[in-house]
PDB file of C-alpha atoms and ligand atoms in Angstrom:
ATOM      1  CA  UNK A 381     -19.386  72.029  45.262  1.00  0.00           C
ATOM      2  CA  UNK A 382     -20.041  75.739  44.960  1.00  0.00           C
ATOM      3  CA  UNK A 383     -21.637  77.340  41.914  1.00  0.00           C
ATOM      4  CA  UNK A 384     -20.633  80.974  41.502  1.00  0.00           C
ATOM      5  CA  UNK A 385     -22.259  83.351  39.054  1.00  0.00           C
ATOM      6  CA  UNK A 386     -20.763  86.661  40.105  1.00  0.00           C
ATOM      7  CA  UNK A 387     -17.267  87.874  39.240  1.00  0.00           C
ATOM      8  CA  UNK A 388     -16.814  89.647  42.585  1.00  0.00           C
ATOM      9  CA  UNK A 389     -17.659  86.534  44.570  1.00  0.00           C
ATOM     10  CA  UNK A 390     -15.269  84.397  42.532  1.00  0.00           C
ATOM     11  CA  UNK A 391     -12.441  86.910  42.993  1.00  0.00           C
ATOM     12  CA  UNK A 392     -13.033  87.098  46.769  1.00  0.00           C
ATOM     13  CA  UNK A 393     -13.015  83.320  47.240  1.00  0.00           C
ATOM     14  CA  UNK A 394      -9.882  82.884  45.139  1.00  0.00           C
ATOM     15  CA  UNK A 395      -8.168  85.587  47.160  1.00  0.00           C
ATOM     16  CA  UNK A 396      -8.984  83.731  50.387  1.00  0.00           C
ATOM     17  CA  UNK A 397      -7.650  80.426  49.021  1.00  0.00           C
ATOM     18  CA  UNK A 398      -4.465  82.132  47.886  1.00  0.00           C
ATOM     19  CA  UNK A 399      -3.938  83.738  51.285  1.00  0.00           C
ATOM     20  CA  UNK A 400      -4.402  80.323  52.903  1.00  0.00           C
ATOM     21  CA  UNK A 401      -1.598  79.054  50.687  1.00  0.00           C
ATOM     22  CA  UNK A 402      -3.800  76.767  48.656  1.00  0.00           C
ATOM     23  CA  UNK A 403      -3.024  76.053  44.994  1.00  0.00           C
ATOM     24  CA  UNK A 404      -5.817  76.837  42.553  1.00  0.00           C
ATOM     25  CA  UNK A 405      -6.127  74.690  39.423  1.00  0.00           C
ATOM     26  CA  UNK A 406      -8.365  75.951  36.631  1.00  0.00           C
ATOM     27  CA  UNK A 407     -10.036  74.480  33.538  1.00  0.00           C
ATOM     28  CA  UNK A 408     -11.972  76.928  31.350  1.00  0.00           C
ATOM     29  CA  UNK A 409     -14.769  75.362  29.258  1.00  0.00           C
ATOM     30  CA  UNK A 410     -17.832  76.269  27.255  1.00  0.00           C
ATOM     31  CA  UNK A 411     -19.810  73.504  28.939  1.00  0.00           C
ATOM     32  CA  UNK A 412     -21.716  70.564  27.457  1.00  0.00           C
ATOM     33  CA  UNK A 413     -19.034  68.558  29.169  1.00  0.00           C
ATOM     34  CA  UNK A 414     -17.607  65.263  27.977  1.00  0.00           C
ATOM     35  CA  UNK A 415     -14.645  63.050  28.824  1.00  0.00           C
ATOM     36  CA  UNK A 416     -12.286  65.397  26.961  1.00  0.00           C
ATOM     37  CA  UNK A 417     -13.119  68.055  29.546  1.00  0.00           C
ATOM     38  CA  UNK A 418     -13.101  65.723  32.548  1.00  0.00           C
ATOM     39  CA  UNK A 419      -9.661  64.399  31.551  1.00  0.00           C
ATOM     40  CA  UNK A 420      -8.411  67.982  32.017  1.00  0.00           C
ATOM     41  CA  UNK A 421     -10.167  68.216  35.396  1.00  0.00           C
ATOM     42  CA  UNK A 422      -8.237  65.130  36.513  1.00  0.00           C
ATOM     43  CA  UNK A 423      -4.907  66.651  35.443  1.00  0.00           C
ATOM     44  CA  UNK A 424      -5.683  69.919  37.271  1.00  0.00           C
ATOM     45  CA  UNK A 425      -7.038  68.046  40.319  1.00  0.00           C
ATOM     46  CA  UNK A 426      -3.741  66.205  40.776  1.00  0.00           C
ATOM     47  CA  UNK A 427      -1.718  69.428  40.772  1.00  0.00           C
ATOM     48  CA  UNK A 428      -3.858  71.666  42.961  1.00  0.00           C
ATOM     49  CA  UNK A 429      -5.766  71.907  46.229  1.00  0.00           C
ATOM     50  CA  UNK A 430      -8.780  73.683  44.758  1.00  0.00           C
ATOM     51  CA  UNK A 431     -10.249  72.845  41.352  1.00  0.00           C
ATOM     52  CA  UNK A 432     -12.175  75.599  39.577  1.00  0.00           C
ATOM     53  CA  UNK A 433     -14.017  74.932  36.305  1.00  0.00           C
ATOM     54  CA  UNK A 434     -15.615  77.740  34.341  1.00  0.00           C
ATOM     55  CA  UNK A 435     -18.614  77.214  32.092  1.00  0.00           C
ATOM     56  CA  UNK A 436     -19.163  80.126  29.754  1.00  0.00           C
ATOM     57  CA  UNK A 437     -20.112  80.107  26.083  1.00  0.00           C
ATOM     58  CA  UNK A 438     -18.038  83.088  25.034  1.00  0.00           C
ATOM     59  CA  UNK A 439     -19.853  85.171  22.404  1.00  0.00           C
ATOM     60  CA  UNK A 440     -16.638  87.022  21.560  1.00  0.00           C
ATOM     61  CA  UNK A 441     -15.031  83.969  19.963  1.00  0.00           C
ATOM     62  CA  UNK A 442     -17.885  83.192  17.566  1.00  0.00           C
ATOM     63  CA  UNK A 443     -18.065  84.794  14.118  1.00  0.00           C
ATOM     64  CA  UNK A 444     -21.315  86.346  12.868  1.00  0.00           C
ATOM     65  CA  UNK A 445     -22.207  83.231  10.835  1.00  0.00           C
ATOM     66  CA  UNK A 446     -21.088  80.732  13.463  1.00  0.00           C
ATOM     67  CA  UNK A 447     -23.049  78.626  15.931  1.00  0.00           C
ATOM     68  CA  UNK A 448     -23.131  80.826  19.071  1.00  0.00           C
ATOM     69  CA  UNK A 449     -26.931  80.571  19.381  1.00  0.00           C
ATOM     70  CA  UNK A 450     -27.105  76.842  18.589  1.00  0.00           C
ATOM     71  CA  UNK A 451     -24.065  75.872  20.689  1.00  0.00           C
ATOM     72  CA  UNK A 452     -25.294  73.058  22.993  1.00  0.00           C
ATOM     73  CA  UNK A 453     -25.937  74.093  26.587  1.00  0.00           C
ATOM     74  CA  UNK A 454     -27.104  72.028  29.588  1.00  0.00           C
ATOM     75  CA  UNK A 455     -25.943  73.526  32.874  1.00  0.00           C
ATOM     76  CA  UNK A 456     -27.771  71.027  35.124  1.00  0.00           C
ATOM     77  CA  UNK A 457     -26.126  68.074  33.401  1.00  0.00           C
ATOM     78  CA  UNK A 458     -22.746  69.842  33.502  1.00  0.00           C
ATOM     79  CA  UNK A 459     -23.094  70.495  37.241  1.00  0.00           C
ATOM     80  CA  UNK A 460     -23.798  66.790  37.863  1.00  0.00           C
ATOM     81  CA  UNK A 461     -20.657  65.874  35.914  1.00  0.00           C
ATOM     82  CA  UNK A 462     -18.602  68.439  37.858  1.00  0.00           C
ATOM     83  CA  UNK A 463     -19.909  67.083  41.173  1.00  0.00           C
ATOM     84  CA  UNK A 464     -18.898  63.566  40.189  1.00  0.00           C
ATOM     85  CA  UNK A 465     -15.443  64.823  39.266  1.00  0.00           C
ATOM     86  CA  UNK A 466     -14.920  66.492  42.639  1.00  0.00           C
ATOM     87  CA  UNK A 467     -14.815  69.982  41.207  1.00  0.00           C
ATOM     88  CA  UNK A 468     -14.750  72.499  44.085  1.00  0.00           C
ATOM     89  CA  UNK A 469     -16.104  75.536  42.283  1.00  0.00           C
ATOM     90  CA  UNK A 470     -18.013  75.974  39.050  1.00  0.00           C
ATOM     91  CA  UNK A 471     -17.800  79.550  37.829  1.00  0.00           C
ATOM     92  CA  UNK A 472     -20.702  80.135  35.419  1.00  0.00           C
ATOM     93  CA  UNK A 473     -21.148  83.850  34.774  1.00  0.00           C
ATOM     94  CA  UNK A 474     -23.803  85.342  32.510  1.00  0.00           C
ATOM     95  CA  UNK A 475     -22.880  87.160  29.329  1.00  0.00           C
ATOM     96  CA  UNK A 476     -23.793  90.539  30.841  1.00  0.00           C
ATOM     97  CA  UNK A 477     -21.675  89.789  33.904  1.00  0.00           C
ATOM     98  CA  UNK A 478     -18.634  89.158  31.684  1.00  0.00           C
ATOM     99  CA  UNK A 479     -19.145  91.871  29.090  1.00  0.00           C
ATOM    100  CA  UNK A 480     -20.461  95.276  30.056  1.00  0.00           C
ATOM    101  CA  UNK A 481     -22.252  97.117  27.252  1.00  0.00           C
ATOM    102  CA  UNK A 482     -19.270  99.355  26.530  1.00  0.00           C
ATOM    103  CA  UNK A 483     -16.631  96.622  26.881  1.00  0.00           C
ATOM    104  CA  UNK A 484     -13.752  97.742  24.682  1.00  0.00           C
ATOM    105  CA  UNK A 485     -10.481  95.979  25.549  1.00  0.00           C
ATOM    106  CA  UNK A 486      -9.181  93.030  23.529  1.00  0.00           C
ATOM    107  CA  UNK A 487      -6.112  90.809  23.611  1.00  0.00           C
ATOM    108  CA  UNK A 488      -4.454  89.905  20.326  1.00  0.00           C
ATOM    109  CA  UNK A 489      -1.677  87.346  20.120  1.00  0.00           C
ATOM    110  CA  UNK A 490      -0.202  88.197  16.746  1.00  0.00           C
ATOM    111  CA  UNK A 491       1.474  85.826  14.246  1.00  0.00           C
ATOM    112  CA  UNK A 492       0.327  82.588  15.875  1.00  0.00           C
ATOM    113  CA  UNK A 493      -3.238  83.263  14.699  1.00  0.00           C
ATOM    114  CA  UNK A 494      -2.429  83.666  11.003  1.00  0.00           C
ATOM    115  CA  UNK A 495      -2.727  80.043   9.880  1.00  0.00           C
ATOM    116  CA  UNK A 496      -4.926  77.022  10.724  1.00  0.00           C
ATOM    117  CA  UNK A 497      -8.255  77.951  12.373  1.00  0.00           C
ATOM    118  CA  UNK A 498      -7.171  81.575  12.795  1.00  0.00           C
ATOM    119  CA  UNK A 499      -7.111  82.035   9.025  1.00  0.00           C
ATOM    120  CA  UNK A 500     -10.701  80.890   8.627  1.00  0.00           C
ATOM    121  CA  UNK A 501     -12.168  82.299  11.837  1.00  0.00           C
ATOM    122  CA  UNK A 502     -11.114  85.963  11.871  1.00  0.00           C
ATOM    123  CA  UNK A 503     -11.240  87.392  15.380  1.00  0.00           C
ATOM    124  CA  UNK A 504     -11.755  83.975  16.972  1.00  0.00           C
ATOM    125  CA  UNK A 505      -8.468  83.916  18.853  1.00  0.00           C
ATOM    126  CA  UNK A 506      -8.858  87.535  19.951  1.00  0.00           C
ATOM    127  CA  UNK A 507     -12.103  86.384  21.560  1.00  0.00           C
ATOM    128  CA  UNK A 508     -10.393  83.373  23.117  1.00  0.00           C
ATOM    129  CA  UNK A 509      -7.363  85.278  24.452  1.00  0.00           C
ATOM    130  CA  UNK A 510      -9.556  88.077  25.819  1.00  0.00           C
ATOM    131  CA  UNK A 511     -11.914  85.774  27.698  1.00  0.00           C
ATOM    132  CA  UNK A 512      -9.084  83.596  28.997  1.00  0.00           C
ATOM    133  CA  UNK A 513      -7.190  86.618  30.339  1.00  0.00           C
ATOM    134  CA  UNK A 514     -10.387  87.854  32.006  1.00  0.00           C
ATOM    135  CA  UNK A 515     -11.009  84.408  33.521  1.00  0.00           C
ATOM    136  CA  UNK A 516      -7.394  84.234  34.736  1.00  0.00           C
ATOM    137  CA  UNK A 517      -7.811  87.610  36.470  1.00  0.00           C
ATOM    138  CA  UNK A 518     -11.079  86.510  38.063  1.00  0.00           C
ATOM    139  CA  UNK A 519     -10.142  82.946  39.097  1.00  0.00           C
ATOM    140  CA  UNK A 520      -6.478  83.762  39.885  1.00  0.00           C
ATOM    141  CA  UNK A 521      -5.253  80.214  39.235  1.00  0.00           C
ATOM    142  CA  UNK A 522      -1.727  78.934  39.825  1.00  0.00           C
ATOM    143  CA  UNK A 523      -2.147  76.392  37.031  1.00  0.00           C
ATOM    144  CA  UNK A 524      -4.539  76.077  34.085  1.00  0.00           C
ATOM    145  CA  UNK A 525      -5.077  73.073  31.833  1.00  0.00           C
ATOM    146  CA  UNK A 526      -5.872  73.270  28.103  1.00  0.00           C
ATOM    147  CA  UNK A 527      -6.608  70.416  25.685  1.00  0.00           C
ATOM    148  CA  UNK A 528      -4.378  69.714  22.707  1.00  0.00           C
ATOM    149  CA  UNK A 529      -7.568  69.004  20.766  1.00  0.00           C
ATOM    150  CA  UNK A 530      -7.429  72.788  20.256  1.00  0.00           C
ATOM    151  CA  UNK A 531      -3.678  72.890  19.695  1.00  0.00           C
ATOM    152  CA  UNK A 532      -3.572  76.392  18.209  1.00  0.00           C
ATOM    153  CA  UNK A 533      -5.487  77.685  21.229  1.00  0.00           C
ATOM    154  CA  UNK A 534      -2.994  76.020  23.582  1.00  0.00           C
ATOM    155  CA  UNK A 535      -0.006  77.605  21.778  1.00  0.00           C
ATOM    156  CA  UNK A 536      -1.681  81.023  21.722  1.00  0.00           C
ATOM    157  CA  UNK A 537      -2.557  80.958  25.434  1.00  0.00           C
ATOM    158  CA  UNK A 538       0.963  79.859  26.276  1.00  0.00           C
ATOM    159  CA  UNK A 539       2.386  82.751  24.245  1.00  0.00           C
ATOM    160  CA  UNK A 540       0.020  85.229  25.921  1.00  0.00           C
ATOM    161  CA  UNK A 541       1.106  84.000  29.352  1.00  0.00           C
ATOM    162  CA  UNK A 542       4.766  84.326  28.412  1.00  0.00           C
ATOM    163  CA  UNK A 543       4.451  87.712  26.707  1.00  0.00           C
ATOM    164  CA  UNK A 544       2.330  89.309  29.436  1.00  0.00           C
ATOM    165  CA  UNK A 545       4.260  87.692  32.318  1.00  0.00           C
ATOM    166  CA  UNK A 546       1.226  86.017  33.829  1.00  0.00           C
ATOM    167  CA  UNK A 547       2.252  83.943  36.813  1.00  0.00           C
ATOM    168  CA  UNK A 548       0.311  80.860  35.717  1.00  0.00           C
ATOM    169  CA  UNK A 549       1.560  77.445  34.630  1.00  0.00           C
ATOM    170  CA  UNK A 550      -0.164  76.281  31.443  1.00  0.00           C
ATOM    171  CA  UNK A 551      -0.456  72.511  31.196  1.00  0.00           C
ATOM    172  CA  UNK A 552      -1.522  70.624  28.041  1.00  0.00           C
ATOM    173  CA  UNK A 553      -3.874  67.628  28.133  1.00  0.00           C
ATOM    174  CA  UNK A 554      -3.949  64.955  25.400  1.00  0.00           C
ATOM    175  CA  UNK A 555      -6.897  64.672  23.002  1.00  0.00           C
ATOM    176  CA  UNK A 556      -9.515  62.230  24.235  1.00  0.00           C
ATOM    177  CA  UNK A 557     -11.261  60.206  21.519  1.00  0.00           C
ATOM    178  CA  UNK A 558     -14.283  58.014  20.978  1.00  0.00           C
ATOM    179  CA  UNK A 559     -13.479  54.319  20.463  1.00  0.00           C
ATOM    180  CA  UNK A 560     -13.417  54.804  16.670  1.00  0.00           C
ATOM    181  CA  UNK A 561     -10.908  57.682  16.917  1.00  0.00           C
ATOM    182  CA  UNK A 562     -13.245  60.676  16.565  1.00  0.00           C
ATOM    183  CA  UNK A 563     -12.024  63.427  18.888  1.00  0.00           C
ATOM    184  CA  UNK A 564     -14.630  64.154  21.549  1.00  0.00           C
ATOM    185  CA  UNK A 565     -16.311  67.503  21.027  1.00  0.00           C
ATOM    186  CA  UNK A 566     -19.456  69.225  22.233  1.00  0.00           C
ATOM    187  CA  UNK A 567     -20.216  69.815  18.537  1.00  0.00           C
ATOM    188  CA  UNK A 568     -20.361  66.074  17.723  1.00  0.00           C
ATOM    189  CA  UNK A 569     -24.045  66.117  18.785  1.00  0.00           C
ATOM    190  CA  UNK A 570     -24.824  68.113  15.629  1.00  0.00           C
ATOM    191  CA  UNK A 571     -23.845  65.144  13.410  1.00  0.00           C
ATOM    192  CA  UNK A 572     -26.510  62.845  11.962  1.00  0.00           C
ATOM    193  CA  UNK A 573     -25.742  59.119  11.937  1.00  0.00           C
ATOM    194  CA  UNK A 574     -24.222  59.029   8.441  1.00  0.00           C
ATOM    195  CA  UNK A 575     -22.093  62.121   9.118  1.00  0.00           C
ATOM    196  CA  UNK A 576     -21.002  60.620  12.426  1.00  0.00           C
ATOM    197  CA  UNK A 577     -19.803  57.456  10.631  1.00  0.00           C
ATOM    198  CA  UNK A 578     -17.870  59.446   8.035  1.00  0.00           C
ATOM    199  CA  UNK A 579     -16.403  61.829  10.653  1.00  0.00           C
ATOM    200  CA  UNK A 580     -13.835  59.169  11.574  1.00  0.00           C
ATOM    201  CA  UNK A 581     -11.903  60.246   8.438  1.00  0.00           C
ATOM    202  CA  UNK A 582     -10.325  63.124  10.366  1.00  0.00           C
ATOM    203  CA  UNK A 583      -8.419  60.864  12.739  1.00  0.00           C
ATOM    204  CA  UNK A 584      -7.890  58.151  10.117  1.00  0.00           C
ATOM    205  CA  UNK A 585      -6.292  60.679   7.761  1.00  0.00           C
ATOM    206  CA  UNK A 586      -3.964  61.802  10.561  1.00  0.00           C
ATOM    207  CA  UNK A 587      -2.997  58.185  11.193  1.00  0.00           C
ATOM    208  CA  UNK A 588      -2.404  57.751   7.466  1.00  0.00           C
ATOM    209  CA  UNK A 589      -0.080  60.788   7.554  1.00  0.00           C
ATOM    210  CA  UNK A 590       1.774  59.361  10.551  1.00  0.00           C
ATOM    211  CA  UNK A 591       2.185  56.072   8.730  1.00  0.00           C
ATOM    212  CA  UNK A 592       3.559  57.728   5.577  1.00  0.00           C
ATOM    213  CA  UNK A 593       5.979  59.792   7.670  1.00  0.00           C
ATOM    214  CA  UNK A 594       7.147  56.686   9.518  1.00  0.00           C
ATOM    215  CA  UNK A 595       7.924  55.149   6.114  1.00  0.00           C
ATOM    216  CA  UNK A 596      10.199  58.114   5.372  1.00  0.00           C
ATOM    217  CA  UNK A 597       8.094  60.726   3.568  1.00  0.00           C
ATOM    218  CA  UNK A 598       9.251  64.277   4.395  1.00  0.00           C
ATOM    219  CA  UNK A 599       7.290  66.399   1.913  1.00  0.00           C
ATOM    220  CA  UNK A 600       4.381  68.228   3.568  1.00  0.00           C
ATOM    221  CA  UNK A 601       2.559  68.794   0.271  1.00  0.00           C
ATOM    222  CA  UNK A 602       2.661  65.085  -0.595  1.00  0.00           C
ATOM    223  CA  UNK A 603       1.312  64.156   2.829  1.00  0.00           C
ATOM    224  CA  UNK A 604      -1.456  66.753   2.577  1.00  0.00           C
ATOM    225  CA  UNK A 605      -2.314  65.440  -0.894  1.00  0.00           C
ATOM    226  CA  UNK A 606      -2.649  61.871   0.437  1.00  0.00           C
ATOM    227  CA  UNK A 607      -4.805  63.008   3.374  1.00  0.00           C
ATOM    228  CA  UNK A 608      -7.082  64.995   1.087  1.00  0.00           C
ATOM    229  CA  UNK A 609      -7.440  62.069  -1.311  1.00  0.00           C
ATOM    230  CA  UNK A 610      -8.260  59.706   1.565  1.00  0.00           C
ATOM    231  CA  UNK A 611     -10.925  62.038   2.987  1.00  0.00           C
ATOM    232  CA  UNK A 612     -12.578  62.681  -0.379  1.00  0.00           C
ATOM    233  CA  UNK A 613     -12.690  58.944  -1.158  1.00  0.00           C
ATOM    234  CA  UNK A 614     -14.010  57.869   2.215  1.00  0.00           C
ATOM    235  CA  UNK A 615     -16.309  60.699   3.273  1.00  0.00           C
ATOM    236  CA  UNK A 616     -18.500  61.974   0.430  1.00  0.00           C
ATOM    237  CA  UNK A 617     -20.417  64.175   2.899  1.00  0.00           C
ATOM    238  CA  UNK A 618     -17.278  66.023   3.956  1.00  0.00           C
ATOM    239  CA  UNK A 619     -15.963  69.379   2.832  1.00  0.00           C
ATOM    240  CA  UNK A 620     -12.354  70.070   3.757  1.00  0.00           C
ATOM    241  CA  UNK A 621     -11.672  73.593   5.024  1.00  0.00           C
ATOM    242  CA  UNK A 622      -7.948  73.116   5.511  1.00  0.00           C
ATOM    243  CA  UNK A 623      -5.228  70.554   6.026  1.00  0.00           C
ATOM    244  CA  UNK A 624      -1.952  72.127   7.150  1.00  0.00           C
ATOM    245  CA  UNK A 625       1.415  71.077   8.493  1.00  0.00           C
ATOM    246  CA  UNK A 626       3.049  73.768  10.624  1.00  0.00           C
ATOM    247  CA  UNK A 627       6.129  74.178  12.798  1.00  0.00           C
ATOM    248  CA  UNK A 628       5.118  74.092  16.484  1.00  0.00           C
ATOM    249  CA  UNK A 629       7.535  76.976  17.228  1.00  0.00           C
ATOM    250  CA  UNK A 630       5.665  79.550  15.165  1.00  0.00           C
ATOM    251  CA  UNK A 631       2.632  77.763  13.649  1.00  0.00           C
ATOM    252  CA  UNK A 632       3.880  78.603  10.145  1.00  0.00           C
ATOM    253  CA  UNK A 633       3.561  76.090   7.279  1.00  0.00           C
ATOM    254  CA  UNK A 634       6.625  74.004   6.467  1.00  0.00           C
ATOM    255  CA  UNK A 635       7.400  72.015   3.331  1.00  0.00           C
ATOM    256  CA  UNK A 636      10.202  69.774   4.503  1.00  0.00           C
ATOM    257  CA  UNK A 637       9.302  67.955   7.686  1.00  0.00           C
ATOM    258  CA  UNK A 638      11.793  68.303  10.511  1.00  0.00           C
ATOM    259  CA  UNK A 639      11.985  68.576  14.314  1.00  0.00           C
ATOM    260  CA  UNK A 640       8.457  69.045  15.706  1.00  0.00           C
ATOM    261  CA  UNK A 641       5.357  69.859  13.686  1.00  0.00           C
ATOM    262  CA  UNK A 642       1.597  69.903  13.946  1.00  0.00           C
ATOM    263  CA  UNK A 643      -0.629  68.279  11.353  1.00  0.00           C
ATOM    264  CA  UNK A 644      -4.067  69.855  11.680  1.00  0.00           C
ATOM    265  CA  UNK A 645      -7.287  69.851   9.732  1.00  0.00           C
ATOM    266  CA  UNK A 646     -10.785  71.289   9.769  1.00  0.00           C
ATOM    267  CA  UNK A 647     -13.575  69.504   7.927  1.00  0.00           C
ATOM    268  CA  UNK A 648     -17.237  70.401   7.538  1.00  0.00           C
ATOM    269  CA  UNK A 649     -20.058  67.884   7.633  1.00  0.00           C
ATOM    270  CA  UNK A 650     -23.012  69.994   6.597  1.00  0.00           C
ATOM    271  CA  UNK A 651     -22.830  73.014   8.886  1.00  0.00           C
ATOM    272  CA  UNK A 652     -20.821  71.169  11.522  1.00  0.00           C
ATOM    273  CA  UNK A 653     -17.151  72.070  11.589  1.00  0.00           C
ATOM    274  CA  UNK A 654     -14.832  69.457  13.107  1.00  0.00           C
ATOM    275  CA  UNK A 655     -11.139  69.848  13.881  1.00  0.00           C
ATOM    276  CA  UNK A 656      -8.395  67.439  14.809  1.00  0.00           C
ATOM    277  CA  UNK A 657      -4.596  67.315  14.887  1.00  0.00           C
ATOM    278  CA  UNK A 658      -1.532  65.360  15.874  1.00  0.00           C
ATOM    279  CA  UNK A 659       1.880  66.582  16.920  1.00  0.00           C
ATOM    280  CA  UNK A 660       4.900  64.644  15.659  1.00  0.00           C
ATOM    281  CA  UNK A 661       8.453  65.085  16.830  1.00  0.00           C
ATOM    282  CA  UNK A 662      11.116  63.621  14.546  1.00  0.00           C
ATOM    283  CA  UNK A 663      14.101  64.386  16.757  1.00  0.00           C
ATOM    284  CA  UNK A 664      12.692  63.836  20.217  1.00  0.00           C
ATOM    285  CA  UNK A 665      12.572  67.541  21.130  1.00  0.00           C
ATOM    286  CA  UNK A 666       9.167  68.914  21.993  1.00  0.00           C
ATOM    287  CA  UNK A 667       7.501  72.267  22.447  1.00  0.00           C
ATOM    288  CA  UNK A 668       4.649  70.698  24.377  1.00  0.00           C
ATOM    289  CA  UNK A 669       5.712  71.708  27.854  1.00  0.00           C
TER     290      UNK A 669
HETATM  291  P1  LIG B1169     -14.445  73.868  25.006  1.00  0.00           P
HETATM  292  O1  LIG B1169     -15.521  73.588  26.001  1.00  0.00           O
HETATM  293  O2  LIG B1169     -14.660  73.243  23.673  1.00  0.00           O
HETATM  294  O3  LIG B1169     -14.100  75.341  24.926  1.00  0.00           O
HETATM  295  O4  LIG B1169     -13.136  73.172  25.573  1.00  0.00           O
HETATM  296  C1  LIG B1169     -12.640  73.431  26.844  1.00  0.00           C
HETATM  297  C2  LIG B1169     -11.302  72.756  27.014  1.00  0.00           C
HETATM  298  O5  LIG B1169     -11.454  71.354  26.809  1.00  0.00           O
HETATM  299  C3  LIG B1169     -10.273  73.237  25.971  1.00  0.00           C
HETATM  300  O6  LIG B1169      -9.001  73.326  26.607  1.00  0.00           O
HETATM  301  C4  LIG B1169     -10.297  72.136  24.954  1.00  0.00           C
HETATM  302  O7  LIG B1169      -9.089  71.999  24.237  1.00  0.00           O
HETATM  303  C5  LIG B1169     -10.532  70.917  25.837  1.00  0.00           C
HETATM  304  N1  LIG B1169     -11.086  69.801  25.065  1.00  0.00           N
HETATM  305  C6  LIG B1169     -12.182  69.787  24.273  1.00  0.00           C
HETATM  306  N2  LIG B1169     -12.333  68.574  23.696  1.00  0.00           N
HETATM  307  C7  LIG B1169     -11.299  67.818  24.114  1.00  0.00           C
HETATM  308  C8  LIG B1169     -10.878  66.473  23.864  1.00  0.00           C
HETATM  309  N3  LIG B1169     -11.558  65.662  23.060  1.00  0.00           N
HETATM  310  N4  LIG B1169      -9.761  66.029  24.474  1.00  0.00           N
HETATM  311  C9  LIG B1169      -9.048  66.839  25.299  1.00  0.00           C
HETATM  312  N5  LIG B1169      -9.390  68.101  25.583  1.00  0.00           N
HETATM  313  C10 LIG B1169     -10.495  68.590  24.998  1.00  0.00           C
END
């Protein structure tokens, strides 16, 4: 396994692989790897000759009062995990390598960033889209895999690729969970033991919503009300930021449930912000392609 820190070196190697006719699969990450990440490596591995993983905590996607400084980092441990997963190249640039002092170009995917996390993290998805486009230009992948844990991110990247005619196939990977349903996340390490216990309410409230929908409920506001009630009753340490039900075509809120929609929520435990979601299709059609 090769560890590359320089943009120029990464671009040169990718160019050689491309000329040799080898398919490059890519998984961008912010490190502190867990099975959610490695599940994406496995998907990319199957579809490509060369697997590239990037590890870069992207300052551009953190707000001024967010956890950029505290975000967990452990490159040595991450490299061990990558080796065990048969990653061919880890691209781990420094901040100054990625962003020159007078960096001034940003990518904005409009409309899709107006609800859900985008509403509460202004500029976040500009940071995400900008770094992902840069990484795509550097790594030059044929395919890239993104987790549905961050569903809004997946939809935004897919729209960017379509709108800017990037010749890259974007593949979604399912959310990987702990045995009690909590979605795996690098941020779970912030939780103390009581918060960790209560954090299962995110997934449980999504399962409650699914259950109510299966029984015939079609009103988004009634489902959101039931989820909120469940979380407040079962997790006194929680503070709900949002619970939303949106159409997967445009990520806009809907009231009457139909075709395919995303139920997503963000909940704070102390300073730790957790997100989760499920996608439900009532008529068998799906936008998850
Ligand atoms: P991050 O390191 O948090 O930026 O995540 C890198 C990639 O891993 C993104 O595509 C995430 O959606 C994905 N990811 C993070 N957690 C999970 C999970 N629990 N299951 C599946 N994918 C995940």
